[in-house]
Coordinates of C-alpha atoms in Angstrom, one line a residue:
X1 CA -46.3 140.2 7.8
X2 CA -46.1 138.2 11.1
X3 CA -43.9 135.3 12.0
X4 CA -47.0 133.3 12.2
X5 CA -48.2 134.5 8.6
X6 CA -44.5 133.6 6.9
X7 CA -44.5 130.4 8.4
X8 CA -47.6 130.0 6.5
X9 CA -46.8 131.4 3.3
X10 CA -43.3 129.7 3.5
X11 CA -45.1 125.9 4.1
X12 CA -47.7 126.7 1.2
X13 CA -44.8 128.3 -1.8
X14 CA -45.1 125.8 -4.5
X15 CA -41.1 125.9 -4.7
X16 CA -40.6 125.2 -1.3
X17 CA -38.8 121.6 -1.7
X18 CA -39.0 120.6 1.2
X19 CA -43.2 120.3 1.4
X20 CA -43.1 119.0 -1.8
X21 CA -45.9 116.0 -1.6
X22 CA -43.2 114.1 -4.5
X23 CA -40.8 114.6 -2.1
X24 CA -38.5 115.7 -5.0
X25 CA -35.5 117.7 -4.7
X26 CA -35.5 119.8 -7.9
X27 CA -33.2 122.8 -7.8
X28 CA -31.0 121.1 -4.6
X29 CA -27.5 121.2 -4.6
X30 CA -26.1 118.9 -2.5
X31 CA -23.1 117.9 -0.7
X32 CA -21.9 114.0 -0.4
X33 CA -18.5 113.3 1.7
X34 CA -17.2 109.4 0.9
X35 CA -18.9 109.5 -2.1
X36 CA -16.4 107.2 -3.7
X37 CA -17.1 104.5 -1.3
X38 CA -19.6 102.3 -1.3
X39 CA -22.2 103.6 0.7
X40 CA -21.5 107.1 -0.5
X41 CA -21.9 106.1 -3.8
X42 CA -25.0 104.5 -3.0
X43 CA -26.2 108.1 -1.4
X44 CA -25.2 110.1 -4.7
X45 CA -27.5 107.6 -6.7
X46 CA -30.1 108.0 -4.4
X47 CA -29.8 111.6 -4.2
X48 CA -30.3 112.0 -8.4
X49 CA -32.8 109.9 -8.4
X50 CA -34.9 112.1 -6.1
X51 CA -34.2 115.0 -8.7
X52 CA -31.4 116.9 -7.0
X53 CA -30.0 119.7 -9.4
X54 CA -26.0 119.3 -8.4
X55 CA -24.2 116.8 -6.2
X56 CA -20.6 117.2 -5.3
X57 CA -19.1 114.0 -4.6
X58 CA -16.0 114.8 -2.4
X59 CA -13.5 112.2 -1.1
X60 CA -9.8 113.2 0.2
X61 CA -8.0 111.1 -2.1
X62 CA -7.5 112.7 -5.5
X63 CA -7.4 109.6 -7.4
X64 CA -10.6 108.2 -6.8
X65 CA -12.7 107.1 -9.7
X66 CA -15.0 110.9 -9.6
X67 CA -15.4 110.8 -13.4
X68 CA -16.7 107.1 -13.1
X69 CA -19.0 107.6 -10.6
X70 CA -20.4 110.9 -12.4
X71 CA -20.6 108.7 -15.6
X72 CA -22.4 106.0 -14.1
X73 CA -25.1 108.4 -12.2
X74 CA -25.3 110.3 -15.5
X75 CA -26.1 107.8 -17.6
X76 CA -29.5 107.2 -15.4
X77 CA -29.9 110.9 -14.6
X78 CA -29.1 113.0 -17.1
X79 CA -30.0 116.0 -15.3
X80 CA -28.5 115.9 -11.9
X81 CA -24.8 117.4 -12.7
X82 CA -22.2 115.3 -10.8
X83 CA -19.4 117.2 -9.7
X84 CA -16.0 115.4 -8.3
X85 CA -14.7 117.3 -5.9
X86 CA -11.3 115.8 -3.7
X87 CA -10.4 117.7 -0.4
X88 CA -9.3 117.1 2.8
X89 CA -12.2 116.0 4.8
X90 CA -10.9 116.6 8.2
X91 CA -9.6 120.2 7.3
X92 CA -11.7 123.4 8.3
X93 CA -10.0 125.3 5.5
X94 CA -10.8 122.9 2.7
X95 CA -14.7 122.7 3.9
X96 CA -14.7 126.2 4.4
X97 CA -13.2 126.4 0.6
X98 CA -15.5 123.8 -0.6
X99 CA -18.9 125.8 0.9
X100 CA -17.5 128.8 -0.9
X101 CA -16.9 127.2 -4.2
X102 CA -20.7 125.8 -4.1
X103 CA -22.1 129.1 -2.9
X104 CA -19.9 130.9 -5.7
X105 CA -21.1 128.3 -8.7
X106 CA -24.8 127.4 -7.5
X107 CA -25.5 130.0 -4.9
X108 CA -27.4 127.8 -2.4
X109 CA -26.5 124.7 -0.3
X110 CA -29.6 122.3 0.7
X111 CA -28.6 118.7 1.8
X112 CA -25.0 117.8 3.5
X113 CA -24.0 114.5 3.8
X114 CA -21.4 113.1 6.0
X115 CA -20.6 109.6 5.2
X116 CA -16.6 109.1 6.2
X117 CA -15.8 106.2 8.7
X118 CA -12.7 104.6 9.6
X119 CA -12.6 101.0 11.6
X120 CA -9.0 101.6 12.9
X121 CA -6.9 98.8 14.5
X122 CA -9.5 96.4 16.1
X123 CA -8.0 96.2 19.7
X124 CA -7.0 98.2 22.8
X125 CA -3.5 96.8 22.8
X126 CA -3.2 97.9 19.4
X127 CA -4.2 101.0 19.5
X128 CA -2.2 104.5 20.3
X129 CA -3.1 108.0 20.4
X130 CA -2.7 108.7 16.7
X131 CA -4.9 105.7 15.7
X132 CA -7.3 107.5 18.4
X133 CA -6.9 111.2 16.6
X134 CA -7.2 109.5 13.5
X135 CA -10.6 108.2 14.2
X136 CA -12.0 110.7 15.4
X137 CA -10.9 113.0 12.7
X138 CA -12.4 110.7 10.3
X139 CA -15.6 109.7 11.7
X140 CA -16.5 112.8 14.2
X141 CA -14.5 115.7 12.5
X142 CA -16.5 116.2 9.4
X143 CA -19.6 115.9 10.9
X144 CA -18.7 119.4 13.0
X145 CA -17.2 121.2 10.0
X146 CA -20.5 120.3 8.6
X147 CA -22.9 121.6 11.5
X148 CA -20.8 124.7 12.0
X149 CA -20.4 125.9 8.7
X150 CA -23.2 124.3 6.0
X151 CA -26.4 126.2 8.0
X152 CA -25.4 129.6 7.2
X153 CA -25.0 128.5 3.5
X154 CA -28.2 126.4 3.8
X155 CA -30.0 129.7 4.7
X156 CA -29.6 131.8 1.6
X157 CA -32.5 131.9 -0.4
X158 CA -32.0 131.7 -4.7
X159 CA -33.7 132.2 -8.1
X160 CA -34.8 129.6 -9.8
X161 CA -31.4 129.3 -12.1
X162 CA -31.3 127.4 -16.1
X163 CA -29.3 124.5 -15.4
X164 CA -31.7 121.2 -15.4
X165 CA -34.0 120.2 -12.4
X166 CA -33.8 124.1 -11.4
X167 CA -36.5 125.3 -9.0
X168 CA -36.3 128.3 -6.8
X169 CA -35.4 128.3 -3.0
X170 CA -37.4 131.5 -1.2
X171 CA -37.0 130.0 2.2
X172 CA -34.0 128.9 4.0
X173 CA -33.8 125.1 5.1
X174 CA -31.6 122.8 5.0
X175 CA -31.0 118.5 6.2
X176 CA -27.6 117.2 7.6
X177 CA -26.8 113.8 7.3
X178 CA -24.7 112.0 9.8
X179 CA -23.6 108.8 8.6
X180 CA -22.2 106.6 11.2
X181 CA -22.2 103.1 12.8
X182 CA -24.4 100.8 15.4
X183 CA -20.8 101.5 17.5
X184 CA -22.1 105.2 18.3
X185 CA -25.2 104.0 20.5
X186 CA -23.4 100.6 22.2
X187 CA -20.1 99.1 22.5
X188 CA -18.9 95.7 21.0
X189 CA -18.7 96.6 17.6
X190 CA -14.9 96.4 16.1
X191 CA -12.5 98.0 18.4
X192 CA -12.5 101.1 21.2
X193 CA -11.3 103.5 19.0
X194 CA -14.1 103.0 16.3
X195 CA -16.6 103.2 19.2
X196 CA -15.7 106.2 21.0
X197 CA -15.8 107.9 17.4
X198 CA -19.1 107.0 16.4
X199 CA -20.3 108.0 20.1
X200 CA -18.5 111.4 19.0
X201 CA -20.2 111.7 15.7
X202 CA -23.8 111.0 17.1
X203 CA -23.0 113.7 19.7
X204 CA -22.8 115.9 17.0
X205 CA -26.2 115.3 15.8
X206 CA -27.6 115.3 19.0
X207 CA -25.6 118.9 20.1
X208 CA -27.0 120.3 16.6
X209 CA -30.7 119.8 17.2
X210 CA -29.8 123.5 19.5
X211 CA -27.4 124.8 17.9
X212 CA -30.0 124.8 14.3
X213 CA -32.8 126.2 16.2
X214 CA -34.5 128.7 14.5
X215 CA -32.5 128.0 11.0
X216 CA -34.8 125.6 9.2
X217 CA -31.5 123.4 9.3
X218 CA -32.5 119.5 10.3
X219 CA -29.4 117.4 11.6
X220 CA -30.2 113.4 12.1
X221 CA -28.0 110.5 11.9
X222 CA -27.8 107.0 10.3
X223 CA -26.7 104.4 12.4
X224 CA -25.8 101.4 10.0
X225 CA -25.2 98.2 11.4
X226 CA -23.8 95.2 9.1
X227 CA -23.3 96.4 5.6
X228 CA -22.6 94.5 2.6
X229 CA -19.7 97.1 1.4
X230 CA -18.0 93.8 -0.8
X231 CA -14.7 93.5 0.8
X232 CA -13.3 90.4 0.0
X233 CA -11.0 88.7 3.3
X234 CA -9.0 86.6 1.1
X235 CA -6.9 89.5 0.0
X236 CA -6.7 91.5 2.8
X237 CA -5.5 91.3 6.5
X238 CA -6.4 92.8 9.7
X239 CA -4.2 96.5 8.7
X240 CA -6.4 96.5 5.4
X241 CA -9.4 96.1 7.1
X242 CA -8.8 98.8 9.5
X243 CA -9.1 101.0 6.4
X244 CA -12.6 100.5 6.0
X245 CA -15.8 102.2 6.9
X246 CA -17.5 99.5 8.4
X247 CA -16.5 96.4 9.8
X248 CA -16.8 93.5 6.3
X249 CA -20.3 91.7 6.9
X250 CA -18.3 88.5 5.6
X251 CA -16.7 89.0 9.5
X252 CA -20.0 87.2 9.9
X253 CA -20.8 83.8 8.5
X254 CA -24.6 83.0 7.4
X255 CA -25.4 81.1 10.3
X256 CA -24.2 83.8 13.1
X257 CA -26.0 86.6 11.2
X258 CA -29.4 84.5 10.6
X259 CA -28.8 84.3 14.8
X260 CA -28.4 87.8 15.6
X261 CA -29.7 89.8 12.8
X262 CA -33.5 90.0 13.1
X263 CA -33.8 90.2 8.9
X264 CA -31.0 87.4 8.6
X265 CA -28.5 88.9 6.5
X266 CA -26.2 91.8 5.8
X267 CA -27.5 95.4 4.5
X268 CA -26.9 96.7 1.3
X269 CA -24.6 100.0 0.9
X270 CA -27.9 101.4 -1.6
X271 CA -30.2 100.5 1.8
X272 CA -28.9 103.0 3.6
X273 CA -29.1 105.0 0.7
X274 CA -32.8 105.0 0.7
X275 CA -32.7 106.4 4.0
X276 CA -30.6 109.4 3.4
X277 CA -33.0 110.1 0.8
X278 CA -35.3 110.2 2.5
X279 CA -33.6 112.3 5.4
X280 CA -32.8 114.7 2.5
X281 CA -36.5 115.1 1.4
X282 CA -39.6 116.7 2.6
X283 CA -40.8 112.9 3.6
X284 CA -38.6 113.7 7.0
X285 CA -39.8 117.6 7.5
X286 CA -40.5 117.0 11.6
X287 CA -37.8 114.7 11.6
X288 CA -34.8 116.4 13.9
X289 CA -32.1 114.8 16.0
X290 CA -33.2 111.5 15.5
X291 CA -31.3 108.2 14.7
X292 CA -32.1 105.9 12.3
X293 CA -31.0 102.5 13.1
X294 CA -30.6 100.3 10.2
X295 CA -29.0 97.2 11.3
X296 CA -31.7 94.5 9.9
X297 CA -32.7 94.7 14.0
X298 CA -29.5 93.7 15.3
X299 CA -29.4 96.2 17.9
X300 CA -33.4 95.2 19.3
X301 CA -32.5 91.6 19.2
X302 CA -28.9 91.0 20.2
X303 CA -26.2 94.0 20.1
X304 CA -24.1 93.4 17.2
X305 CA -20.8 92.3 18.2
X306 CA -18.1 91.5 15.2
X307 CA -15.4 88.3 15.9
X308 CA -12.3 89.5 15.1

């Protein structure tokens, strides 16, 4: 058979999910980093709803609500299995122990997503080296575990197992997901340290369109501006909010973001959802390397800059 001939045969298999024209994921088993979080959680919903077989919703802290958010994706998809899975997002060992337990239980990999983020202190005088290491760790870090070790799993082929949504996978492919902020294509958004990590973690995505050549791995990135993620200012100060993912849209009162966002308001953690779905299914098959902007036209319009 030549290479032209098994591309051919590999676009036209029935099971091959990603040409599905549904754009279903039926027999994926997928892998969602901050799931616990708002957007993540938002991803993992999106994910089921697409049809995917297994998602393992991994977060570094142990005591994270995993058996409420399986419950509450359950209860809508009964057949997607929802698995909880803490480890230590910025460790090479624990990714490398995670890929192994997927490959061990489900035998394939198809979709990673790397949805982490960490704001940091929100100014240069406030920030030293470990708040530096600690962002890039965070935003950056699992992004390369991801590119260097999820194509080789994302390559093996499977039979079509008996758990629910099960379809076979007889060609290797594979999407990574890159979750970061507007702060990785220009500056003014938070702090220094938040910026040069999301710069970092599109790097990544832009490096891996090479390094995935010839895999049938796709690497593309989600740059998110304001997002709704419901933190509530009242209760929390400047070291609280340095915790989060993205900087609070409430940062922003209705008037400044009716000025500067071209949609007038705040995203929605389940609207950038929609788009990793959509990264994750045969809808984005040519799609490579690209970022997705989804700041409501922010960045066109005026580059998002957050008062602290």
């Amino acid at each position: 058979m030549t290479a032209a001939n098994g591309h051919a045969n590999t676009v036209n298999s029935e099971h091959f999910s990603p040409y599905r024209a549904d754009g279903k994921l039926y027999g994926f088993v997928c892998v969602v980093t901050g799931a616990t979080q708002p957007v993540g959680r938002a991803i993992v919903a999106e994910l089921a709803a697409h049809g995917a077989a297994c998602i393992y919703a991994c977060s570094s802290n142990p005591n994270d609500p995993y058996a409420e958010l399986a419950e509450t994706i359950n209860a809508q998809y009964p057949n997607t299995k929802v698995i909880g899975y803490p480890y230590k997002i910025n460790s090479e060992e624990d990714t490398l122990g995670l890929i192994d337990d997927v490959l061990n239980s489900w035998g394939r990999l198809d979709v990673w997503t790397s949805s982490t983020g960490l704001l940091g202190p929100p100014s240069i005088t406030t920030t030293g080296t470990k708040d530096l290491y600690a962002a890039f760790e965070t935003n950056a870090m699992p992004a390369f575990f991801a590119l260097k070790y999820a194509p080789a799993a994302m390559q093996k082929t499977a039979p079509k197992g008996s758990y629910p949504n099960a379809a076979p996978k007889d060609a290797p492919y594979g999407s990574i997901i890159v979750i970061t902020s507007v702060a990785g294509t220009y500056g003014g958004c938070w702090a220094p340290a938040f910026t040069m990590a999301s710069h970092a973690a599109l790097g990544v995505v832009r490096s891996g369109v090479l390094v995935l050549k010839g895999t049938g791995v796709r690497i593309n990135a989600i740059t998110a501006g304001q997002i709704d993620v419901g933190v509530d200012l009242r209760d929390s100060g400047v070291k609280e909010m340095a915790q989060g993912q993205f900087p609070p849209a409430s940062l922003q009162g209705g008037e400044t973001q009716k000025r500067t966002i071209g949609l007038e308001r705040a995203g929605r953690p389940e609207e950038v959802g929609r788009v990793a779905g959509f990264l994750a299914s045969g809808f984005s098959s040519y799609i490579t390397g690209a970022e997705l902007r989804v700041d409501g036209g922010a960045g066109v319009m005026n580059p998002l800059t957050v008062p602290v």
